[in-house]
Tab-separated table of N, CA and C in Angstrom:
chain	number	residue	atom	x	y	z
A	12	MET	N	34.343	-41.949	7.703
A	12	MET	CA	33.529	-42.311	6.577
A	12	MET	C	33.035	-43.754	6.720
A	13	GLN	N	33.849	-44.603	7.325
A	13	GLN	CA	33.451	-45.995	7.502
A	13	GLN	C	32.185	-46.093	8.347
A	14	HIS	N	32.072	-45.233	9.354
A	14	HIS	CA	30.866	-45.226	10.193
A	14	HIS	C	29.632	-44.887	9.362
A	15	PHE	N	29.804	-43.985	8.403
A	15	PHE	CA	28.671	-43.612	7.555
A	15	PHE	C	28.174	-44.815	6.760
A	16	TYR	N	29.111	-45.580	6.181
A	16	TYR	CA	28.708	-46.758	5.394
A	16	TYR	C	28.047	-47.820	6.270
A	17	ILE	N	28.555	-48.017	7.467
A	17	ILE	CA	27.918	-48.962	8.393
A	17	ILE	C	26.518	-48.473	8.729
A	18	TYR	N	26.373	-47.180	8.945
A	18	TYR	CA	25.063	-46.591	9.222
A	18	TYR	C	24.111	-46.815	8.055
A	19	MET	N	24.597	-46.604	6.824
A	19	MET	CA	23.743	-46.771	5.647
A	19	MET	C	23.321	-48.228	5.459
A	20	ILE	N	24.243	-49.173	5.733
A	20	ILE	CA	23.884	-50.589	5.635
A	20	ILE	C	22.823	-50.924	6.664
A	21	SER	N	22.975	-50.403	7.870
A	21	SER	CA	21.969	-50.621	8.918
A	21	SER	C	20.621	-50.048	8.493
A	22	LEU	N	20.643	-48.881	7.898
A	22	LEU	CA	19.399	-48.272	7.434
A	22	LEU	C	18.747	-49.117	6.347
A	23	GLY	N	19.566	-49.744	5.514
A	23	GLY	CA	19.022	-50.602	4.463
A	23	GLY	C	18.214	-51.743	5.036
A	24	TRP	N	18.717	-52.368	6.085
A	24	TRP	CA	17.971	-53.460	6.728
A	24	TRP	C	16.698	-52.943	7.364
A	25	LEU	N	16.778	-51.794	8.002
A	25	LEU	CA	15.584	-51.227	8.641
A	25	LEU	C	14.569	-50.763	7.611
A	26	ALA	N	15.063	-50.286	6.479
A	26	ALA	CA	14.151	-49.794	5.447
A	26	ALA	C	13.256	-50.901	4.921
A	27	ALA	N	13.762	-52.130	4.924
A	27	ALA	CA	12.951	-53.247	4.450
A	27	ALA	C	11.694	-53.405	5.301
A	28	MET	N	11.793	-53.076	6.584
A	28	MET	CA	10.642	-53.161	7.478
A	28	MET	C	9.883	-51.839	7.534
A	29	HIS	N	10.514	-50.752	7.133
A	29	HIS	CA	9.932	-49.413	7.067
A	29	HIS	C	9.291	-48.934	8.370
A	30	PRO	N	9.987	-49.116	9.514
A	30	PRO	CA	9.433	-48.605	10.768
A	30	PRO	C	9.809	-47.149	11.033
A	31	PHE	N	10.594	-46.551	10.148
A	31	PHE	CA	11.018	-45.167	10.315
A	31	PHE	C	10.933	-44.472	8.966
A	32	HIS	N	11.321	-43.224	8.942
A	32	HIS	CA	11.116	-42.398	7.746
A	32	HIS	C	12.455	-41.903	7.210
A	33	LEU	N	12.740	-42.242	5.958
A	33	LEU	CA	14.023	-41.952	5.353
A	33	LEU	C	13.845	-41.665	3.870
A	34	SER	N	14.598	-40.711	3.359
A	34	SER	CA	14.668	-40.493	1.912
A	34	SER	C	16.136	-40.412	1.526
A	35	LEU	N	16.406	-40.646	0.262
A	35	LEU	CA	17.756	-40.541	-0.269
A	35	LEU	C	17.726	-39.567	-1.439
A	36	THR	N	18.632	-38.607	-1.421
A	36	THR	CA	18.768	-37.654	-2.515
A	36	THR	C	20.183	-37.739	-3.055
A	37	GLU	N	20.305	-37.992	-4.354
A	37	GLU	CA	21.600	-38.010	-5.021
A	37	GLU	C	21.644	-36.816	-5.972
A	38	ILE	N	22.708	-36.038	-5.853
A	38	ILE	CA	22.862	-34.838	-6.676
A	38	ILE	C	24.181	-34.955	-7.436
A	39	LYS	N	24.115	-34.696	-8.743
A	39	LYS	CA	25.316	-34.767	-9.585
A	39	LYS	C	25.342	-33.551	-10.503
A	40	TRP	N	26.541	-33.044	-10.730
A	40	TRP	CA	26.709	-32.000	-11.730
A	40	TRP	C	27.139	-32.687	-13.011
A	41	ASN	N	26.388	-32.487	-14.088
A	41	ASN	CA	26.654	-33.107	-15.371
A	41	ASN	C	27.504	-32.136	-16.200
A	42	ALA	N	28.755	-32.501	-16.443
A	42	ALA	CA	29.676	-31.618	-17.165
A	42	ALA	C	29.247	-31.397	-18.615
A	43	GLN	N	28.588	-32.379	-19.218
A	43	GLN	CA	28.174	-32.241	-20.619
A	43	GLN	C	27.035	-31.236	-20.780
A	44	THR	N	26.049	-31.311	-19.896
A	44	THR	CA	24.895	-30.411	-20.010
A	44	THR	C	25.036	-29.169	-19.140
A	45	GLU	N	25.986	-29.202	-18.196
A	45	GLU	CA	26.185	-28.139	-17.201
A	45	GLU	C	24.923	-27.928	-16.362
A	46	HIS	N	24.261	-29.020	-16.042
A	46	HIS	CA	23.075	-29.007	-15.178
A	46	HIS	C	23.361	-29.811	-13.920
A	47	VAL	N	22.716	-29.427	-12.848
A	47	VAL	CA	22.706	-30.246	-11.641
A	47	VAL	C	21.522	-31.198	-11.791
A	48	GLU	N	21.783	-32.494	-11.621
A	48	GLU	CA	20.740	-33.514	-11.747
A	48	GLU	C	20.459	-34.114	-10.370
A	49	ILE	N	19.191	-34.200	-10.036
A	49	ILE	CA	18.783	-34.663	-8.710
A	49	ILE	C	17.866	-35.879	-8.854
A	50	SER	N	18.193	-36.924	-8.110
A	50	SER	CA	17.350	-38.119	-8.027
A	50	SER	C	16.994	-38.309	-6.559
A	51	GLN	N	15.711	-38.471	-6.274
A	51	GLN	CA	15.272	-38.639	-4.890
A	51	GLN	C	14.450	-39.917	-4.762
A	52	LYS	N	14.851	-40.757	-3.817
A	52	LYS	CA	14.101	-41.974	-3.530
A	52	LYS	C	13.311	-41.744	-2.251
A	53	ILE	N	11.989	-41.892	-2.378
A	53	ILE	CA	11.078	-41.609	-1.266
A	53	ILE	C	10.074	-42.752	-1.182
A	54	PHE	N	9.796	-43.235	0.035
A	54	PHE	CA	8.752	-44.235	0.196
A	54	PHE	C	7.431	-43.608	-0.246
A	55	TRP	N	6.758	-44.261	-1.181
A	55	TRP	CA	5.553	-43.658	-1.766
A	55	TRP	C	4.430	-43.504	-0.746
A	56	ASP	N	4.324	-44.397	0.255
A	56	ASP	CA	3.243	-44.246	1.241
A	56	ASP	C	3.459	-43.018	2.112
A	57	ASP	N	4.713	-42.708	2.425
A	57	ASP	CA	5.025	-41.493	3.184
A	57	ASP	C	4.760	-40.258	2.330
A	58	LEU	N	5.155	-40.320	1.073
A	58	LEU	CA	4.928	-39.190	0.171
A	58	LEU	C	3.437	-38.942	-0.020
A	59	GLU	N	2.663	-40.005	-0.079
A	59	GLU	CA	1.214	-39.870	-0.231
A	59	GLU	C	0.616	-39.070	0.931
A	60	ILE	N	1.087	-39.337	2.141
A	60	ILE	CA	0.625	-38.592	3.320
A	60	ILE	C	1.051	-37.127	3.219
A	61	ALA	N	2.310	-36.905	2.848
A	61	ALA	CA	2.825	-35.530	2.739
A	61	ALA	C	2.100	-34.749	1.646
A	62	LEU	N	1.885	-35.383	0.498
A	62	LEU	CA	1.168	-34.712	-0.592
A	62	LEU	C	-0.261	-34.370	-0.194
A	63	SER	N	-0.928	-35.297	0.492
A	63	SER	CA	-2.312	-35.058	0.931
A	63	SER	C	-2.377	-33.860	1.872
A	64	GLY	N	-1.426	-33.768	2.789
A	64	GLY	CA	-1.390	-32.624	3.699
A	64	GLY	C	-1.018	-31.334	2.996
A	65	PHE	N	-0.029	-31.389	2.125
A	65	PHE	CA	0.452	-30.209	1.412
A	65	PHE	C	-0.630	-29.625	0.516
A	66	HIS	N	-1.397	-30.498	-0.134
A	66	HIS	CA	-2.430	-30.040	-1.071
A	66	HIS	C	-3.831	-30.045	-0.449
A	67	GLU	N	-3.905	-30.439	0.820
A	67	GLU	CA	-5.171	-30.448	1.569
A	67	GLU	C	-6.272	-31.206	0.841
A	68	THR	N	-5.897	-32.364	0.293
A	68	THR	CA	-6.855	-33.236	-0.381
A	68	THR	C	-6.300	-34.662	-0.352
A	69	PRO	N	-7.154	-35.665	-0.211
A	69	PRO	CA	-6.649	-37.045	-0.229
A	69	PRO	C	-6.013	-37.380	-1.582
A	70	ILE	N	-4.872	-38.060	-1.534
A	70	ILE	CA	-4.166	-38.428	-2.756
A	70	ILE	C	-3.874	-39.921	-2.726
A	71	ASP	N	-4.213	-40.585	-3.811
A	71	ASP	CA	-3.902	-41.996	-3.987
A	71	ASP	C	-2.742	-42.064	-4.970
A	72	PHE	N	-1.556	-42.256	-4.449
A	72	PHE	CA	-0.350	-42.201	-5.255
A	72	PHE	C	-0.300	-43.311	-6.308
A	73	LEU	N	-0.660	-44.526	-5.928
A	73	LEU	CA	-0.536	-45.653	-6.854
A	73	LEU	C	-1.671	-45.746	-7.869
A	74	ASN	N	-2.853	-45.224	-7.505
A	74	ASN	CA	-4.017	-45.297	-8.388
A	74	ASN	C	-4.682	-43.926	-8.520
A	75	PRO	N	-3.951	-42.960	-9.089
A	75	PRO	CA	-4.527	-41.611	-9.181
A	75	PRO	C	-5.671	-41.557	-10.191
A	76	HIS	N	-6.643	-40.699	-9.895
A	76	HIS	CA	-7.740	-40.482	-10.846
A	76	HIS	C	-7.246	-39.729	-12.071
A	77	ASN	N	-6.255	-38.863	-11.856
A	77	ASN	CA	-5.729	-38.028	-12.935
A	77	ASN	C	-4.202	-37.988	-12.792
A	78	LYS	N	-3.487	-38.703	-13.647
A	78	LYS	CA	-2.026	-38.807	-13.541
A	78	LYS	C	-1.325	-37.466	-13.762
A	79	GLU	N	-1.863	-36.636	-14.653
A	79	GLU	CA	-1.256	-35.321	-14.890
A	79	GLU	C	-1.385	-34.437	-13.646
A	80	LYS	N	-2.537	-34.511	-12.981
A	80	LYS	CA	-2.732	-33.728	-11.766
A	80	LYS	C	-1.791	-34.215	-10.676
A	81	LEU	N	-1.646	-35.537	-10.529
A	81	LEU	CA	-0.717	-36.083	-9.539
A	81	LEU	C	0.699	-35.608	-9.836
A	82	SER	N	1.106	-35.636	-11.074
A	82	SER	CA	2.441	-35.193	-11.446
A	82	SER	C	2.648	-33.716	-11.077
A	83	ALA	N	1.635	-32.896	-11.314
A	83	ALA	CA	1.719	-31.471	-10.941
A	83	ALA	C	1.783	-31.304	-9.425
A	84	GLN	N	1.050	-32.137	-8.689
A	84	GLN	CA	1.086	-32.077	-7.223
A	84	GLN	C	2.458	-32.489	-6.695
A	85	ILE	N	3.030	-33.525	-7.282
A	85	ILE	CA	4.376	-33.958	-6.890
A	85	ILE	C	5.377	-32.850	-7.191
A	86	GLU	N	5.273	-32.272	-8.375
A	86	GLU	CA	6.182	-31.200	-8.776
A	86	GLU	C	6.144	-30.033	-7.793
A	87	SER	N	4.962	-29.556	-7.462
A	87	SER	CA	4.879	-28.393	-6.561
A	87	SER	C	5.411	-28.734	-5.177
A	88	TYR	N	5.165	-29.950	-4.705
A	88	TYR	CA	5.673	-30.354	-3.391
A	88	TYR	C	7.201	-30.438	-3.402
A	89	LEU	N	7.757	-31.127	-4.379
A	89	LEU	CA	9.213	-31.294	-4.427
A	89	LEU	C	9.933	-29.959	-4.584
A	90	LEU	N	9.403	-29.079	-5.425
A	90	LEU	CA	10.045	-27.779	-5.615
A	90	LEU	C	9.967	-26.918	-4.360
A	91	ALA	N	8.916	-27.106	-3.566
A	91	ALA	CA	8.794	-26.365	-2.305
A	91	ALA	C	9.730	-26.908	-1.224
A	92	GLN	N	10.098	-28.174	-1.317
A	92	GLN	CA	10.894	-28.823	-0.275
A	92	GLN	C	12.388	-28.867	-0.569
A	93	ASN	N	12.778	-28.551	-1.784
A	93	ASN	CA	14.184	-28.638	-2.193
A	93	ASN	C	14.681	-27.303	-2.711
A	94	THR	N	15.825	-26.870	-2.177
A	94	THR	CA	16.508	-25.685	-2.699
A	94	THR	C	17.996	-25.985	-2.727
A	95	ILE	N	18.646	-25.571	-3.787
A	95	ILE	CA	20.093	-25.718	-3.901
A	95	ILE	C	20.681	-24.360	-4.233
A	96	TRP	N	21.742	-24.012	-3.486
A	96	TRP	CA	22.456	-22.769	-3.730
A	96	TRP	C	23.856	-23.100	-4.215
A	97	ILE	N	24.270	-22.431	-5.263
A	97	ILE	CA	25.640	-22.518	-5.751
A	97	ILE	C	26.180	-21.106	-5.741
A	98	GLU	N	27.299	-20.914	-5.049
A	98	GLU	CA	27.885	-19.589	-4.890
A	98	GLU	C	26.866	-18.617	-4.307
A	99	ASP	N	26.152	-19.052	-3.290
A	99	ASP	CA	25.157	-18.244	-2.561
A	99	ASP	C	23.968	-17.811	-3.416
A	100	LYS	N	23.770	-18.442	-4.559
A	100	LYS	CA	22.638	-18.123	-5.415
A	100	LYS	C	21.757	-19.360	-5.556
A	101	ALA	N	20.472	-19.217	-5.210
A	101	ALA	CA	19.537	-20.332	-5.386
A	101	ALA	C	19.381	-20.596	-6.874
A	102	ILE	N	19.506	-21.856	-7.254
A	102	ILE	CA	19.361	-22.205	-8.665
A	102	ILE	C	17.929	-22.671	-8.928
A	103	THR	N	17.487	-22.453	-10.138
A	103	THR	CA	16.142	-22.859	-10.538
A	103	THR	C	16.135	-24.356	-10.826
A	104	LEU	N	15.156	-25.049	-10.255
A	104	LEU	CA	15.003	-26.481	-10.471
A	104	LEU	C	13.741	-26.742	-11.284
A	105	HIS	N	13.798	-27.797	-12.091
A	105	HIS	CA	12.657	-28.216	-12.906
A	105	HIS	C	12.364	-29.677	-12.619
A	106	PHE	N	11.101	-30.011	-12.497
A	106	PHE	CA	10.676	-31.391	-12.288
A	106	PHE	C	10.710	-32.113	-13.631
A	107	ILE	N	11.387	-33.264	-13.666
A	107	ILE	CA	11.521	-34.042	-14.897
A	107	ILE	C	10.481	-35.163	-14.948
A	108	GLY	N	10.244	-35.814	-13.812
A	108	GLY	CA	9.293	-36.918	-13.779
A	108	GLY	C	9.604	-37.871	-12.644
A	109	TYR	N	8.951	-39.028	-12.676
A	109	TYR	CA	9.169	-40.016	-11.622
A	109	TYR	C	8.859	-41.408	-12.136
A	110	GLU	N	9.339	-42.404	-11.370
A	110	GLU	CA	9.007	-43.794	-11.629
A	110	GLU	C	8.816	-44.489	-10.294
A	111	VAL	N	7.965	-45.507	-10.276
A	111	VAL	CA	7.605	-46.191	-9.038
A	111	VAL	C	8.262	-47.556	-8.981
A	112	GLU	N	8.867	-47.850	-7.834
A	112	GLU	CA	9.364	-49.184	-7.546
A	112	GLU	C	8.371	-49.840	-6.596
A	113	GLU	N	8.741	-50.971	-6.030
A	113	GLU	CA	7.823	-51.696	-5.151
A	113	GLU	C	7.281	-50.834	-4.009
A	114	ASP	N	8.160	-50.306	-3.186
A	114	ASP	CA	7.723	-49.568	-2.006
A	114	ASP	C	8.142	-48.104	-2.014
A	115	ALA	N	8.762	-47.684	-3.096
A	115	ALA	CA	9.268	-46.310	-3.160
A	115	ALA	C	9.158	-45.787	-4.592
A	116	GLY	N	9.407	-44.521	-4.719
A	116	GLY	CA	9.454	-43.904	-6.033
A	116	GLY	C	10.762	-43.159	-6.189
A	117	TRP	N	11.219	-43.044	-7.413
A	117	TRP	CA	12.356	-42.206	-7.759
A	117	TRP	C	11.808	-40.968	-8.455
A	118	PHE	N	12.232	-39.803	-7.988
A	118	PHE	CA	11.751	-38.521	-8.490
A	118	PHE	C	12.954	-37.746	-9.016
A	119	TYR	N	12.770	-37.089	-10.172
A	119	TYR	CA	13.900	-36.478	-10.852
A	119	TYR	C	13.682	-34.985	-11.062
A	120	LEU	N	14.708	-34.222	-10.697
A	120	LEU	CA	14.738	-32.778	-10.885
A	120	LEU	C	16.033	-32.431	-11.624
A	121	GLU	N	16.023	-31.281	-12.268
A	121	GLU	CA	17.212	-30.825	-12.974
A	121	GLU	C	17.281	-29.309	-12.863
A	122	SER	N	18.495	-28.791	-12.821
A	122	SER	CA	18.677	-27.340	-12.699
A	122	SER	C	18.767	-26.676	-14.056
A	123	GLU	N	18.785	-25.374	-13.993
A	123	GLU	CA	19.152	-24.558	-15.135
A	123	GLU	C	20.654	-24.789	-15.380
A	124	THR	N	21.207	-24.192	-16.410
A	124	THR	CA	22.645	-24.289	-16.663
A	124	THR	C	23.392	-23.539	-15.563
A	125	VAL	N	24.380	-24.227	-14.968
A	125	VAL	CA	25.181	-23.630	-13.891
A	125	VAL	C	26.644	-24.035	-14.069
A	126	LYS	N	27.528	-23.247	-13.477
A	126	LYS	CA	28.944	-23.581	-13.480
A	126	LYS	C	29.181	-24.727	-12.502
A	127	GLU	N	30.280	-25.443	-12.713
A	127	GLU	CA	30.621	-26.537	-11.814
A	127	GLU	C	30.813	-26.005	-10.397
A	128	PRO	N	30.102	-26.557	-9.434
A	128	PRO	CA	30.211	-26.049	-8.068
A	128	PRO	C	31.417	-26.607	-7.323
A	129	ALA	N	32.011	-25.766	-6.488
A	129	ALA	CA	33.051	-26.224	-5.564
A	129	ALA	C	32.403	-26.612	-4.242
A	130	SER	N	31.243	-26.023	-3.985
A	130	SER	CA	30.453	-26.383	-2.814
A	130	SER	C	28.993	-26.076	-3.127
A	131	VAL	N	28.117	-26.743	-2.408
A	131	VAL	CA	26.687	-26.505	-2.573
A	131	VAL	C	26.038	-26.426	-1.203
A	132	LYS	N	25.053	-25.581	-1.127
A	132	LYS	CA	24.211	-25.515	0.059
A	132	LYS	C	22.882	-26.146	-0.352
A	133	VAL	N	22.374	-27.040	0.470
A	133	VAL	CA	21.181	-27.802	0.132
A	133	VAL	C	20.149	-27.669	1.237
A	134	LYS	N	18.902	-27.380	0.837
A	134	LYS	CA	17.762	-27.477	1.753
A	134	LYS	C	16.922	-28.640	1.274
A	135	ASN	N	16.679	-29.572	2.181
A	135	ASN	CA	15.842	-30.721	1.871
A	135	ASN	C	14.930	-30.931	3.074
A	136	SER	N	13.676	-30.531	2.936
A	136	SER	CA	12.716	-30.666	4.042
A	136	SER	C	11.616	-31.673	3.713
A	137	LEU	N	11.944	-32.630	2.833
A	137	LEU	CA	10.979	-33.664	2.462
A	137	LEU	C	10.407	-34.365	3.689
A	138	LEU	N	9.099	-34.430	3.767
A	138	LEU	CA	8.358	-35.226	4.747
A	138	LEU	C	8.523	-34.787	6.201
A	139	ILE	N	9.358	-33.806	6.481
A	139	ILE	CA	9.654	-33.426	7.866
A	139	ILE	C	8.424	-32.889	8.588
A	140	GLU	N	7.575	-32.169	7.884
A	140	GLU	CA	6.370	-31.632	8.521
A	140	GLU	C	5.426	-32.745	8.975
A	141	ASP	N	5.415	-33.843	8.258
A	141	ASP	CA	4.500	-34.939	8.571
A	141	ASP	C	5.112	-36.012	9.460
A	142	PHE	N	6.432	-36.131	9.460
A	142	PHE	CA	7.111	-37.170	10.236
A	142	PHE	C	8.289	-36.551	10.983
A	143	PRO	N	8.143	-36.255	12.265
A	143	PRO	CA	9.223	-35.607	13.022
A	143	PRO	C	10.529	-36.412	13.057
A	144	ASP	N	10.450	-37.735	12.865
A	144	ASP	CA	11.664	-38.560	12.867
A	144	ASP	C	12.285	-38.702	11.478
A	145	GLN	N	11.780	-37.993	10.502
A	145	GLN	CA	12.258	-38.086	9.116
A	145	GLN	C	13.739	-37.726	9.036
A	146	LYS	N	14.490	-38.540	8.300
A	146	LYS	CA	15.893	-38.270	7.988
A	146	LYS	C	16.043	-38.265	6.477
A	147	ASN	N	16.707	-37.249	5.957
A	147	ASN	CA	16.933	-37.109	4.528
A	147	ASN	C	18.435	-37.166	4.263
A	148	VAL	N	18.880	-38.257	3.691
A	148	VAL	CA	20.287	-38.428	3.339
A	148	VAL	C	20.505	-37.739	1.998
A	149	VAL	N	21.467	-36.828	1.960
A	149	VAL	CA	21.777	-36.086	0.733
A	149	VAL	C	23.227	-36.381	0.368
A	150	GLN	N	23.422	-36.808	-0.878
A	150	GLN	CA	24.755	-37.102	-1.388
A	150	GLN	C	25.006	-36.239	-2.620
A	151	PHE	N	26.159	-35.582	-2.635
A	151	PHE	CA	26.545	-34.806	-3.805
A	151	PHE	C	27.791	-35.438	-4.398
A	152	PHE	N	27.709	-35.779	-5.691
A	152	PHE	CA	28.839	-36.366	-6.390
A	152	PHE	C	29.559	-35.249	-7.131
A	153	PHE	N	30.723	-34.856	-6.610
A	153	PHE	CA	31.550	-33.903	-7.331
A	153	PHE	C	32.236	-34.707	-8.440
A	154	LYS	N	33.421	-34.419	-8.872
A	154	LYS	CA	34.041	-35.136	-9.993
A	154	LYS	C	34.453	-36.565	-9.634
A	155	THR	N	34.449	-36.913	-8.389
A	155	THR	CA	34.843	-38.257	-7.989
A	155	THR	C	33.619	-39.163	-7.926
A	156	ASN	N	33.862	-40.440	-7.826
A	156	ASN	CA	32.766	-41.397	-7.666
A	156	ASN	C	32.305	-41.489	-6.221
A	157	SER	N	33.082	-40.936	-5.303
A	157	SER	CA	32.721	-40.966	-3.890
A	157	SER	C	31.926	-39.713	-3.550
A	158	PRO	N	30.699	-39.873	-3.074
A	158	PRO	CA	29.890	-38.688	-2.768
A	158	PRO	C	30.271	-38.053	-1.438
A	159	LYS	N	29.977	-36.786	-1.325
A	159	LYS	CA	30.011	-36.091	-0.044
A	159	LYS	C	28.584	-36.189	0.484
A	160	SER	N	28.413	-36.515	1.757
A	160	SER	CA	27.082	-36.810	2.286
A	160	SER	C	26.776	-36.044	3.562
A	161	ILE	N	25.491	-35.744	3.726
A	161	ILE	CA	24.980	-35.183	4.976
A	161	ILE	C	23.619	-35.817	5.249
A	162	ILE	N	23.241	-35.789	6.502
A	162	ILE	CA	21.919	-36.268	6.889
A	162	ILE	C	21.176	-35.079	7.477
A	163	LEU	N	20.032	-34.764	6.878
A	163	LEU	CA	19.221	-33.633	7.303
A	163	LEU	C	17.948	-34.143	7.959
A	164	GLY	N	17.397	-33.346	8.856
A	164	GLY	CA	16.168	-33.726	9.543
A	164	GLY	C	15.538	-32.521	10.211
A	165	LYS	N	14.645	-32.793	11.135
A	165	LYS	CA	13.922	-31.724	11.823
A	165	LYS	C	14.914	-30.782	12.504
A	166	ASN	N	14.690	-29.491	12.327
A	166	ASN	CA	15.527	-28.418	12.854
A	166	ASN	C	16.914	-28.359	12.219
A	167	GLN	N	17.156	-29.162	11.213
A	167	GLN	CA	18.386	-29.076	10.419
A	167	GLN	C	18.073	-29.511	8.996
A	168	GLU	N	17.291	-28.694	8.313
A	168	GLU	CA	16.873	-28.997	6.947
A	168	GLU	C	17.890	-28.547	5.904
A	169	THR	N	18.910	-27.800	6.336
A	169	THR	CA	19.881	-27.217	5.410
A	169	THR	C	21.295	-27.599	5.804
A	170	GLY	N	22.128	-27.875	4.788
A	170	GLY	CA	23.523	-28.198	5.044
A	170	GLY	C	24.378	-27.816	3.861
A	171	ILE	N	25.698	-27.835	4.068
A	171	ILE	CA	26.655	-27.465	3.030
A	171	ILE	C	27.560	-28.649	2.745
A	172	LEU	N	27.776	-28.889	1.455
A	172	LEU	CA	28.690	-29.944	1.020
A	172	LEU	C	29.802	-29.306	0.201
A	173	ASN	N	31.058	-29.629	0.532
A	173	ASN	CA	32.213	-29.098	-0.171
A	173	ASN	C	32.983	-30.212	-0.846
A	174	LYS	N	33.699	-29.855	-1.932
A	174	LYS	CA	34.544	-30.835	-2.636
A	174	LYS	C	35.493	-31.490	-1.676
């Protein structure tokens, strides 16, 4: 696990220069609402390229002509790129919204009501079609504060996380 943290710190320094492609996905099961909550941090310039290709139209992420249309485009892209299975059943995800930071955006999804998972299977293919070197770090927070983590990428878009 120590190697993972050293790797993440190294990625943090590299991310400041943004010479590679990386996203972070944090997944938590909320005991009060019984929903899986997903937060994804994605560099907005990379997402802009992916959205433009996915929707076959140029997209200006920071200065959209129509914010509602951009939100719908983001929603359809994220829902197509993310799947979560609990007990071998794909759960329904809903797009909640997003917020923009300096060089990235945080995007939020939430599941239908589900039982607390003992393990989850995750598909995360964000940006992989547009950037072959894309790495998607996925962290699932079970009842502990320490997440279980995997790194997904080209030819390995799916992984399993256990308690």
